[in-house]
Amino acid sequence: FLQKNNLPFTFFVTTGAVRENEWQFVDRLFCALLHTDHGFFEPRAGERLPIPEDRQARVDFAREMFEELRQAGRNAAETLLAAVDDLLSKNDWQMVRKRYCENQLLNLQQLGQLSSDPLGYIGSHGNHHFSFNSSFQEDDIRHEMNSSKAWLDDKLKTKTQAFAYPYGQSADFTPASRQISGESGYLVAFTTLRGFIEPGADALLLPRLGIPQDDGDFYWRLLDYLLPKWLHREVRRLERLVRNL
């Protein structure tokens, strides 16, 4: 779609997942809670929580744990993730990775191909896809932004200038994270708040429209239908403006 319409694109990357050839933590969380036979030791509560037997109840439980992770600071999130990793044995993790991850995860070679595309540009989506909420310390935000940018700059031999806040809702970034994104060398940073980019918009708090994974095909077909009509209209509008100069 993008190549057909000659549209430039930015591909935002959670660099830790590519570097370590690993799932993002939300995928590890859901996988572990859906496959484990053990109770889940919740480190902050200091108690072992029973895992529901029913699959849908497990999914709901995983969503609750995900919200805890999303709202946690870096240290608390890493402690919680360690507890998640303990839910499955080493052999079990190898089995589920082989089943779900083999040839499915983005690797550095593929990232390089995207970066070398004339229309393509690679941006940072953080190092571990942590929410930069009010619980996240400023030094941890710097680490997430700087380490991700440094890795992309080094591996792709480019200058990474675009950032997308993980999750990107109003609770997932703060005035401090906005300031740090600029200090880290990013020229633009995107939220997931909907809206239009108007003249004078804050370049470090730009809106973006997410395309839901389940409805992705529908959205692309809709864009494929509407975009040429919108471009034609804009070209005609610009032609009228030029004639009136």
PDB file of C-alpha atoms in Angstrom:
ATOM      1  CA  PHE A   1       0.000   0.000   0.000  1.00  0.00           C
ATOM      2  CA  LEU A   2       2.698   2.491   1.007  1.00  0.00           C
ATOM      3  CA  GLN A   3       4.929   1.689  -1.959  1.00  0.00           C
ATOM      4  CA  LYS A   4       2.010   1.732  -4.385  1.00  0.00           C
ATOM      5  CA  ASN A   5       1.080   5.224  -3.251  1.00  0.00           C
ATOM      6  CA  ASN A   6       4.725   6.334  -2.950  1.00  0.00           C
ATOM      7  CA  LEU A   7       4.193   7.247   0.714  1.00  0.00           C
ATOM      8  CA  PRO A   8       7.128   7.573   3.105  1.00  0.00           C
ATOM      9  CA  PHE A   9       6.767   5.628   6.342  1.00  0.00           C
ATOM     10  CA  THR A  10       8.388   5.438   9.752  1.00  0.00           C
ATOM     11  CA  PHE A  11       8.699   2.035  11.425  1.00  0.00           C
ATOM     12  CA  PHE A  12       8.979   2.396  15.201  1.00  0.00           C
ATOM     13  CA  VAL A  13      11.050  -0.296  16.875  1.00  0.00           C
ATOM     14  CA  THR A  14      11.272  -1.573  20.440  1.00  0.00           C
ATOM     15  CA  THR A  15      14.997  -2.160  20.202  1.00  0.00           C
ATOM     16  CA  GLY A  16      15.414  -4.523  23.159  1.00  0.00           C
ATOM     17  CA  ALA A  17      13.108  -7.059  21.506  1.00  0.00           C
ATOM     18  CA  VAL A  18      15.136  -6.978  18.258  1.00  0.00           C
ATOM     19  CA  ARG A  19      18.515  -6.976  19.996  1.00  0.00           C
ATOM     20  CA  GLU A  20      17.623  -9.911  22.266  1.00  0.00           C
ATOM     21  CA  ASN A  21      15.438 -11.705  19.685  1.00  0.00           C
ATOM     22  CA  GLU A  22      12.765 -11.794  22.360  1.00  0.00           C
ATOM     23  CA  TRP A  23       9.077 -11.075  22.735  1.00  0.00           C
ATOM     24  CA  GLN A  24       7.941  -7.832  24.240  1.00  0.00           C
ATOM     25  CA  PHE A  25       6.983  -8.254  27.873  1.00  0.00           C
ATOM     26  CA  VAL A  26       3.237  -8.181  27.247  1.00  0.00           C
ATOM     27  CA  ASP A  27       3.579 -11.232  24.963  1.00  0.00           C
ATOM     28  CA  ARG A  28       5.706 -13.059  27.548  1.00  0.00           C
ATOM     29  CA  LEU A  29       3.156 -12.223  30.229  1.00  0.00           C
ATOM     30  CA  PHE A  30       0.162 -13.582  28.315  1.00  0.00           C
ATOM     31  CA  CYS A  31       2.053 -16.648  27.099  1.00  0.00           C
ATOM     32  CA  ALA A  32       3.272 -17.576  30.583  1.00  0.00           C
ATOM     33  CA  LEU A  33      -0.099 -17.074  32.274  1.00  0.00           C
ATOM     34  CA  LEU A  34      -1.930 -19.069  29.604  1.00  0.00           C
ATOM     35  CA  HIS A  35       0.477 -22.026  29.745  1.00  0.00           C
ATOM     36  CA  THR A  36       1.606 -22.291  33.352  1.00  0.00           C
ATOM     37  CA  ASP A  37       0.440 -24.894  35.858  1.00  0.00           C
ATOM     38  CA  HIS A  38       1.774 -22.906  38.820  1.00  0.00           C
ATOM     39  CA  GLY A  39       0.403 -20.136  40.951  1.00  0.00           C
ATOM     40  CA  PHE A  40       1.737 -16.666  40.224  1.00  0.00           C
ATOM     41  CA  PHE A  41       3.879 -15.098  42.953  1.00  0.00           C
ATOM     42  CA  GLU A  42       3.045 -11.403  42.913  1.00  0.00           C
ATOM     43  CA  PRO A  43       6.187  -9.751  44.346  1.00  0.00           C
ATOM     44  CA  ARG A  44       4.565  -6.466  45.322  1.00  0.00           C
ATOM     45  CA  ALA A  45       1.762  -8.213  47.215  1.00  0.00           C
ATOM     46  CA  GLY A  46       4.216 -10.791  48.593  1.00  0.00           C
ATOM     47  CA  GLU A  47       1.808 -13.660  48.011  1.00  0.00           C
ATOM     48  CA  ARG A  48       1.146 -16.421  45.514  1.00  0.00           C
ATOM     49  CA  LEU A  49      -1.982 -15.835  43.458  1.00  0.00           C
ATOM     50  CA  PRO A  50      -3.889 -18.824  42.079  1.00  0.00           C
ATOM     51  CA  ILE A  51      -4.111 -19.083  38.284  1.00  0.00           C
ATOM     52  CA  PRO A  52      -7.696 -19.569  37.056  1.00  0.00           C
ATOM     53  CA  GLU A  53      -8.468 -22.824  35.253  1.00  0.00           C
ATOM     54  CA  ASP A  54     -10.802 -21.322  32.649  1.00  0.00           C
ATOM     55  CA  ARG A  55      -8.961 -19.900  29.620  1.00  0.00           C
ATOM     56  CA  GLN A  56     -10.989 -16.679  29.428  1.00  0.00           C
ATOM     57  CA  ALA A  57     -10.478 -16.143  33.149  1.00  0.00           C
ATOM     58  CA  ARG A  58      -6.733 -16.551  32.546  1.00  0.00           C
ATOM     59  CA  VAL A  59      -6.868 -13.938  29.790  1.00  0.00           C
ATOM     60  CA  ASP A  60      -8.689 -11.552  32.144  1.00  0.00           C
ATOM     61  CA  PHE A  61      -6.114 -12.237  34.863  1.00  0.00           C
ATOM     62  CA  ALA A  62      -3.300 -11.552  32.383  1.00  0.00           C
ATOM     63  CA  ARG A  63      -4.927  -8.241  31.485  1.00  0.00           C
ATOM     64  CA  GLU A  64      -5.016  -7.265  35.156  1.00  0.00           C
ATOM     65  CA  MET A  65      -1.319  -8.138  35.517  1.00  0.00           C
ATOM     66  CA  PHE A  66      -0.573  -6.197  32.335  1.00  0.00           C
ATOM     67  CA  GLU A  67      -2.173  -3.064  33.785  1.00  0.00           C
ATOM     68  CA  GLU A  68       0.011  -3.483  36.876  1.00  0.00           C
ATOM     69  CA  LEU A  69       3.076  -3.732  34.660  1.00  0.00           C
ATOM     70  CA  ARG A  70       2.045  -0.740  32.607  1.00  0.00           C
ATOM     71  CA  GLN A  71       1.621   1.454  35.672  1.00  0.00           C
ATOM     72  CA  ALA A  72       4.800   0.289  37.414  1.00  0.00           C
ATOM     73  CA  GLY A  73       8.171   1.997  37.466  1.00  0.00           C
ATOM     74  CA  ARG A  74      11.144   0.298  35.855  1.00  0.00           C
ATOM     75  CA  ASN A  75      12.392  -1.603  38.929  1.00  0.00           C
ATOM     76  CA  ALA A  76       8.933  -2.854  39.879  1.00  0.00           C
ATOM     77  CA  ALA A  77       8.211  -3.870  36.282  1.00  0.00           C
ATOM     78  CA  GLU A  78      11.472  -5.835  35.997  1.00  0.00           C
ATOM     79  CA  THR A  79      10.738  -7.596  39.305  1.00  0.00           C
ATOM     80  CA  LEU A  80       7.273  -8.503  38.059  1.00  0.00           C
ATOM     81  CA  LEU A  81       8.691  -9.752  34.756  1.00  0.00           C
ATOM     82  CA  ALA A  82      11.161 -11.992  36.596  1.00  0.00           C
ATOM     83  CA  ALA A  83       8.186 -13.562  38.389  1.00  0.00           C
ATOM     84  CA  VAL A  84       6.481 -14.053  35.018  1.00  0.00           C
ATOM     85  CA  ASP A  85       9.556 -15.809  33.604  1.00  0.00           C
ATOM     86  CA  ASP A  86       9.538 -18.195  36.591  1.00  0.00           C
ATOM     87  CA  LEU A  87       6.064 -19.416  35.656  1.00  0.00           C
ATOM     88  CA  LEU A  88       7.492 -21.707  32.975  1.00  0.00           C
ATOM     89  CA  SER A  89      10.533 -23.964  33.062  1.00  0.00           C
ATOM     90  CA  LYS A  90      13.449 -23.395  30.716  1.00  0.00           C
ATOM     91  CA  ASN A  91      12.269 -26.295  28.547  1.00  0.00           C
ATOM     92  CA  ASP A  92       8.722 -24.937  28.469  1.00  0.00           C
ATOM     93  CA  TRP A  93       9.958 -21.517  27.337  1.00  0.00           C
ATOM     94  CA  GLN A  94      12.014 -23.146  24.599  1.00  0.00           C
ATOM     95  CA  MET A  95       8.947 -25.059  23.453  1.00  0.00           C
ATOM     96  CA  VAL A  96       6.632 -22.046  23.291  1.00  0.00           C
ATOM     97  CA  ARG A  97       9.305 -19.912  21.635  1.00  0.00           C
ATOM     98  CA  LYS A  98       9.784 -22.563  18.966  1.00  0.00           C
ATOM     99  CA  ARG A  99       6.050 -22.819  18.485  1.00  0.00           C
ATOM    100  CA  TYR A 100       5.182 -19.108  18.448  1.00  0.00           C
ATOM    101  CA  CYS A 101       8.385 -17.165  17.765  1.00  0.00           C
ATOM    102  CA  GLU A 102      10.449 -19.108  15.241  1.00  0.00           C
ATOM    103  CA  ASN A 103      10.801 -16.957  12.106  1.00  0.00           C
ATOM    104  CA  GLN A 104       8.145 -14.595  13.513  1.00  0.00           C
ATOM    105  CA  LEU A 105      10.258 -11.981  15.288  1.00  0.00           C
ATOM    106  CA  LEU A 106      11.789  -8.997  13.522  1.00  0.00           C
ATOM    107  CA  ASN A 107      15.562  -9.363  13.226  1.00  0.00           C
ATOM    108  CA  LEU A 108      18.380  -6.914  12.511  1.00  0.00           C
ATOM    109  CA  GLN A 109      18.698  -7.961   8.867  1.00  0.00           C
ATOM    110  CA  GLN A 110      15.019  -7.253   8.217  1.00  0.00           C
ATOM    111  CA  LEU A 111      15.303  -3.971  10.069  1.00  0.00           C
ATOM    112  CA  GLY A 112      18.200  -3.003   7.810  1.00  0.00           C
ATOM    113  CA  GLN A 113      16.098  -3.794   4.737  1.00  0.00           C
ATOM    114  CA  LEU A 114      13.315  -1.538   6.002  1.00  0.00           C
ATOM    115  CA  SER A 115      15.818   1.218   6.741  1.00  0.00           C
ATOM    116  CA  SER A 116      17.356   1.008   3.257  1.00  0.00           C
ATOM    117  CA  ASP A 117      13.990   1.363   1.531  1.00  0.00           C
ATOM    118  CA  PRO A 118      13.875   4.806  -0.189  1.00  0.00           C
ATOM    119  CA  LEU A 119      10.533   5.462   1.508  1.00  0.00           C
ATOM    120  CA  GLY A 120      11.485   3.943   4.847  1.00  0.00           C
ATOM    121  CA  TYR A 121      12.697   5.461   8.072  1.00  0.00           C
ATOM    122  CA  ILE A 122      13.276   3.784  11.431  1.00  0.00           C
ATOM    123  CA  GLY A 123      12.208   5.438  14.674  1.00  0.00           C
ATOM    124  CA  SER A 124      12.572   4.395  18.295  1.00  0.00           C
ATOM    125  CA  HIS A 125       9.765   2.927  20.379  1.00  0.00           C
ATOM    126  CA  GLY A 126      11.911   2.658  23.501  1.00  0.00           C
ATOM    127  CA  ASN A 127      14.173  -0.124  24.671  1.00  0.00           C
ATOM    128  CA  HIS A 128      11.636  -2.317  26.509  1.00  0.00           C
ATOM    129  CA  HIS A 129       8.240  -0.751  25.709  1.00  0.00           C
ATOM    130  CA  PHE A 130       7.730   0.570  29.227  1.00  0.00           C
ATOM    131  CA  SER A 131       5.110   3.229  29.856  1.00  0.00           C
ATOM    132  CA  PHE A 132       6.729   6.518  30.905  1.00  0.00           C
ATOM    133  CA  ASN A 133       4.035   7.101  33.504  1.00  0.00           C
ATOM    134  CA  SER A 134       4.353   9.200  36.647  1.00  0.00           C
ATOM    135  CA  SER A 135       5.924   6.221  38.497  1.00  0.00           C
ATOM    136  CA  PHE A 136       8.808   6.026  36.013  1.00  0.00           C
ATOM    137  CA  GLN A 137      11.978   7.771  37.200  1.00  0.00           C
ATOM    138  CA  GLU A 138      13.589  10.367  34.925  1.00  0.00           C
ATOM    139  CA  ASP A 139      16.914   8.489  34.820  1.00  0.00           C
ATOM    140  CA  ASP A 140      15.056   5.373  33.686  1.00  0.00           C
ATOM    141  CA  ILE A 141      13.313   7.352  30.933  1.00  0.00           C
ATOM    142  CA  ARG A 142      16.696   8.630  29.755  1.00  0.00           C
ATOM    143  CA  HIS A 143      18.086   5.116  29.734  1.00  0.00           C
ATOM    144  CA  GLU A 144      15.157   3.803  27.696  1.00  0.00           C
ATOM    145  CA  MET A 145      15.338   6.615  25.141  1.00  0.00           C
ATOM    146  CA  ASN A 146      19.123   6.983  24.895  1.00  0.00           C
ATOM    147  CA  SER A 147      20.018   3.290  24.768  1.00  0.00           C
ATOM    148  CA  SER A 148      17.410   2.648  22.079  1.00  0.00           C
ATOM    149  CA  LYS A 149      18.599   5.577  19.960  1.00  0.00           C
ATOM    150  CA  ALA A 150      22.280   4.645  20.385  1.00  0.00           C
ATOM    151  CA  TRP A 151      21.611   1.047  19.287  1.00  0.00           C
ATOM    152  CA  LEU A 152      19.673   2.106  16.180  1.00  0.00           C
ATOM    153  CA  ASP A 153      22.264   4.738  15.248  1.00  0.00           C
ATOM    154  CA  ASP A 154      25.061   2.195  15.594  1.00  0.00           C
ATOM    155  CA  LYS A 155      23.448  -0.775  13.846  1.00  0.00           C
ATOM    156  CA  LEU A 156      21.747   1.115  11.020  1.00  0.00           C
ATOM    157  CA  LYS A 157      24.446   3.781  10.572  1.00  0.00           C
ATOM    158  CA  THR A 158      21.839   6.484  10.677  1.00  0.00           C
ATOM    159  CA  LYS A 159      20.622   9.306  12.902  1.00  0.00           C
ATOM    160  CA  THR A 160      17.429   8.354  14.692  1.00  0.00           C
ATOM    161  CA  GLN A 161      15.272  11.450  15.112  1.00  0.00           C
ATOM    162  CA  ALA A 162      11.738  10.133  15.683  1.00  0.00           C
ATOM    163  CA  PHE A 163      10.290   8.581  18.820  1.00  0.00           C
ATOM    164  CA  ALA A 164       6.900   7.049  19.626  1.00  0.00           C
ATOM    165  CA  TYR A 165       5.887   6.872  23.288  1.00  0.00           C
ATOM    166  CA  PRO A 166       4.990   3.261  24.194  1.00  0.00           C
ATOM    167  CA  TYR A 167       1.170   3.023  24.466  1.00  0.00           C
ATOM    168  CA  GLY A 168       1.101   6.793  23.990  1.00  0.00           C
ATOM    169  CA  GLN A 169      -2.029   7.616  25.986  1.00  0.00           C
ATOM    170  CA  SER A 170      -2.131  10.626  28.294  1.00  0.00           C
ATOM    171  CA  ALA A 171      -1.056   8.515  31.308  1.00  0.00           C
ATOM    172  CA  ASP A 172       1.939   7.073  29.396  1.00  0.00           C
ATOM    173  CA  PHE A 173       4.008  10.240  29.062  1.00  0.00           C
ATOM    174  CA  THR A 174       4.691  13.243  31.272  1.00  0.00           C
ATOM    175  CA  PRO A 175       6.192  16.729  30.877  1.00  0.00           C
ATOM    176  CA  ALA A 176       9.481  15.165  31.991  1.00  0.00           C
ATOM    177  CA  SER A 177       9.428  12.479  29.283  1.00  0.00           C
ATOM    178  CA  ARG A 178       8.563  15.113  26.687  1.00  0.00           C
ATOM    179  CA  GLN A 179      11.557  17.197  27.757  1.00  0.00           C
ATOM    180  CA  ILE A 180      13.888  14.185  27.871  1.00  0.00           C
ATOM    181  CA  SER A 181      12.892  13.129  24.352  1.00  0.00           C
ATOM    182  CA  GLY A 182      14.158  16.478  23.061  1.00  0.00           C
ATOM    183  CA  GLU A 183      17.314  16.306  25.174  1.00  0.00           C
ATOM    184  CA  SER A 184      17.987  12.804  23.804  1.00  0.00           C
ATOM    185  CA  GLY A 185      18.151  14.124  20.252  1.00  0.00           C
ATOM    186  CA  TYR A 186      14.703  13.289  18.947  1.00  0.00           C
ATOM    187  CA  LEU A 187      13.196  15.993  16.734  1.00  0.00           C
ATOM    188  CA  VAL A 188       9.663  14.567  16.790  1.00  0.00           C
ATOM    189  CA  ALA A 189       7.805  12.323  19.231  1.00  0.00           C
ATOM    190  CA  PHE A 190       4.364  10.776  18.786  1.00  0.00           C
ATOM    191  CA  THR A 191       1.595   9.945  21.229  1.00  0.00           C
ATOM    192  CA  THR A 192      -1.422   7.777  20.351  1.00  0.00           C
ATOM    193  CA  LEU A 193      -3.813  10.641  21.025  1.00  0.00           C
ATOM    194  CA  ARG A 194      -5.996  11.272  18.013  1.00  0.00           C
ATOM    195  CA  GLY A 195      -6.011  14.581  16.248  1.00  0.00           C
ATOM    196  CA  PHE A 196      -4.662  16.596  13.353  1.00  0.00           C
ATOM    197  CA  ILE A 197      -1.192  18.096  13.197  1.00  0.00           C
ATOM    198  CA  GLU A 198      -1.923  21.806  13.029  1.00  0.00           C
ATOM    199  CA  PRO A 199       0.541  24.667  12.480  1.00  0.00           C
ATOM    200  CA  GLY A 200       2.367  25.352  15.737  1.00  0.00           C
ATOM    201  CA  ALA A 201       1.806  21.826  17.096  1.00  0.00           C
ATOM    202  CA  ASP A 202       4.267  20.599  19.724  1.00  0.00           C
ATOM    203  CA  ALA A 203       6.739  18.482  17.736  1.00  0.00           C
ATOM    204  CA  LEU A 204       7.391  16.281  20.782  1.00  0.00           C
ATOM    205  CA  LEU A 205       3.710  15.543  21.461  1.00  0.00           C
ATOM    206  CA  LEU A 206       2.280  14.830  18.032  1.00  0.00           C
ATOM    207  CA  PRO A 207      -0.936  12.820  17.554  1.00  0.00           C
ATOM    208  CA  ARG A 208      -0.996   9.549  15.640  1.00  0.00           C
ATOM    209  CA  LEU A 209      -3.737   7.180  14.597  1.00  0.00           C
ATOM    210  CA  GLY A 210      -3.249   3.581  15.613  1.00  0.00           C
ATOM    211  CA  ILE A 211      -4.460   0.833  13.297  1.00  0.00           C
ATOM    212  CA  PRO A 212      -5.911  -2.037  15.379  1.00  0.00           C
ATOM    213  CA  GLN A 213      -4.249  -5.344  14.594  1.00  0.00           C
ATOM    214  CA  ASP A 214      -7.542  -7.215  14.287  1.00  0.00           C
ATOM    215  CA  ASP A 215      -8.984  -4.644  11.853  1.00  0.00           C
ATOM    216  CA  GLY A 216      -5.780  -3.820   9.995  1.00  0.00           C
ATOM    217  CA  ASP A 217      -6.927  -5.122   6.592  1.00  0.00           C
ATOM    218  CA  PHE A 218     -10.099  -3.052   6.776  1.00  0.00           C
ATOM    219  CA  TYR A 219      -8.165   0.126   7.608  1.00  0.00           C
ATOM    220  CA  TRP A 220      -5.705  -0.398   4.756  1.00  0.00           C
ATOM    221  CA  ARG A 221      -8.518  -1.013   2.269  1.00  0.00           C
ATOM    222  CA  LEU A 222     -10.256   2.135   3.509  1.00  0.00           C
ATOM    223  CA  LEU A 223      -7.073   4.179   3.111  1.00  0.00           C
ATOM    224  CA  ASP A 224      -6.498   2.661  -0.315  1.00  0.00           C
ATOM    225  CA  TYR A 225      -9.946   3.897  -1.346  1.00  0.00           C
ATOM    226  CA  LEU A 226      -9.887   7.317   0.294  1.00  0.00           C
ATOM    227  CA  LEU A 227      -6.284   8.442  -0.151  1.00  0.00           C
ATOM    228  CA  PRO A 228      -6.334   8.987  -3.939  1.00  0.00           C
ATOM    229  CA  LYS A 229      -9.545  10.999  -3.597  1.00  0.00           C
ATOM    230  CA  TRP A 230      -8.019  13.123  -0.821  1.00  0.00           C
ATOM    231  CA  LEU A 231      -4.799  13.690  -2.784  1.00  0.00           C
ATOM    232  CA  HIS A 232      -6.766  14.666  -5.895  1.00  0.00           C
ATOM    233  CA  ARG A 233      -8.782  17.165  -3.853  1.00  0.00           C
ATOM    234  CA  GLU A 234      -5.649  18.641  -2.259  1.00  0.00           C
ATOM    235  CA  VAL A 235      -3.899  19.003  -5.623  1.00  0.00           C
ATOM    236  CA  ARG A 236      -6.913  20.853  -7.023  1.00  0.00           C
ATOM    237  CA  ARG A 237      -6.986  23.089  -3.924  1.00  0.00           C
ATOM    238  CA  LEU A 238      -3.287  23.934  -4.289  1.00  0.00           C
ATOM    239  CA  GLU A 239      -3.758  24.673  -7.982  1.00  0.00           C
ATOM    240  CA  ARG A 240      -6.513  27.170  -7.128  1.00  0.00           C
ATOM    241  CA  LEU A 241      -4.311  28.806  -4.519  1.00  0.00           C
ATOM    242  CA  VAL A 242      -1.474  29.157  -7.002  1.00  0.00           C
ATOM    243  CA  ARG A 243      -3.775  30.687  -9.633  1.00  0.00           C
ATOM    244  CA  ASN A 244      -4.965  33.262  -7.095  1.00  0.00           C
ATOM    245  CA  LEU A 245      -1.455  34.391  -6.109  1.00  0.00           C
TER     246      LEU A 245
END
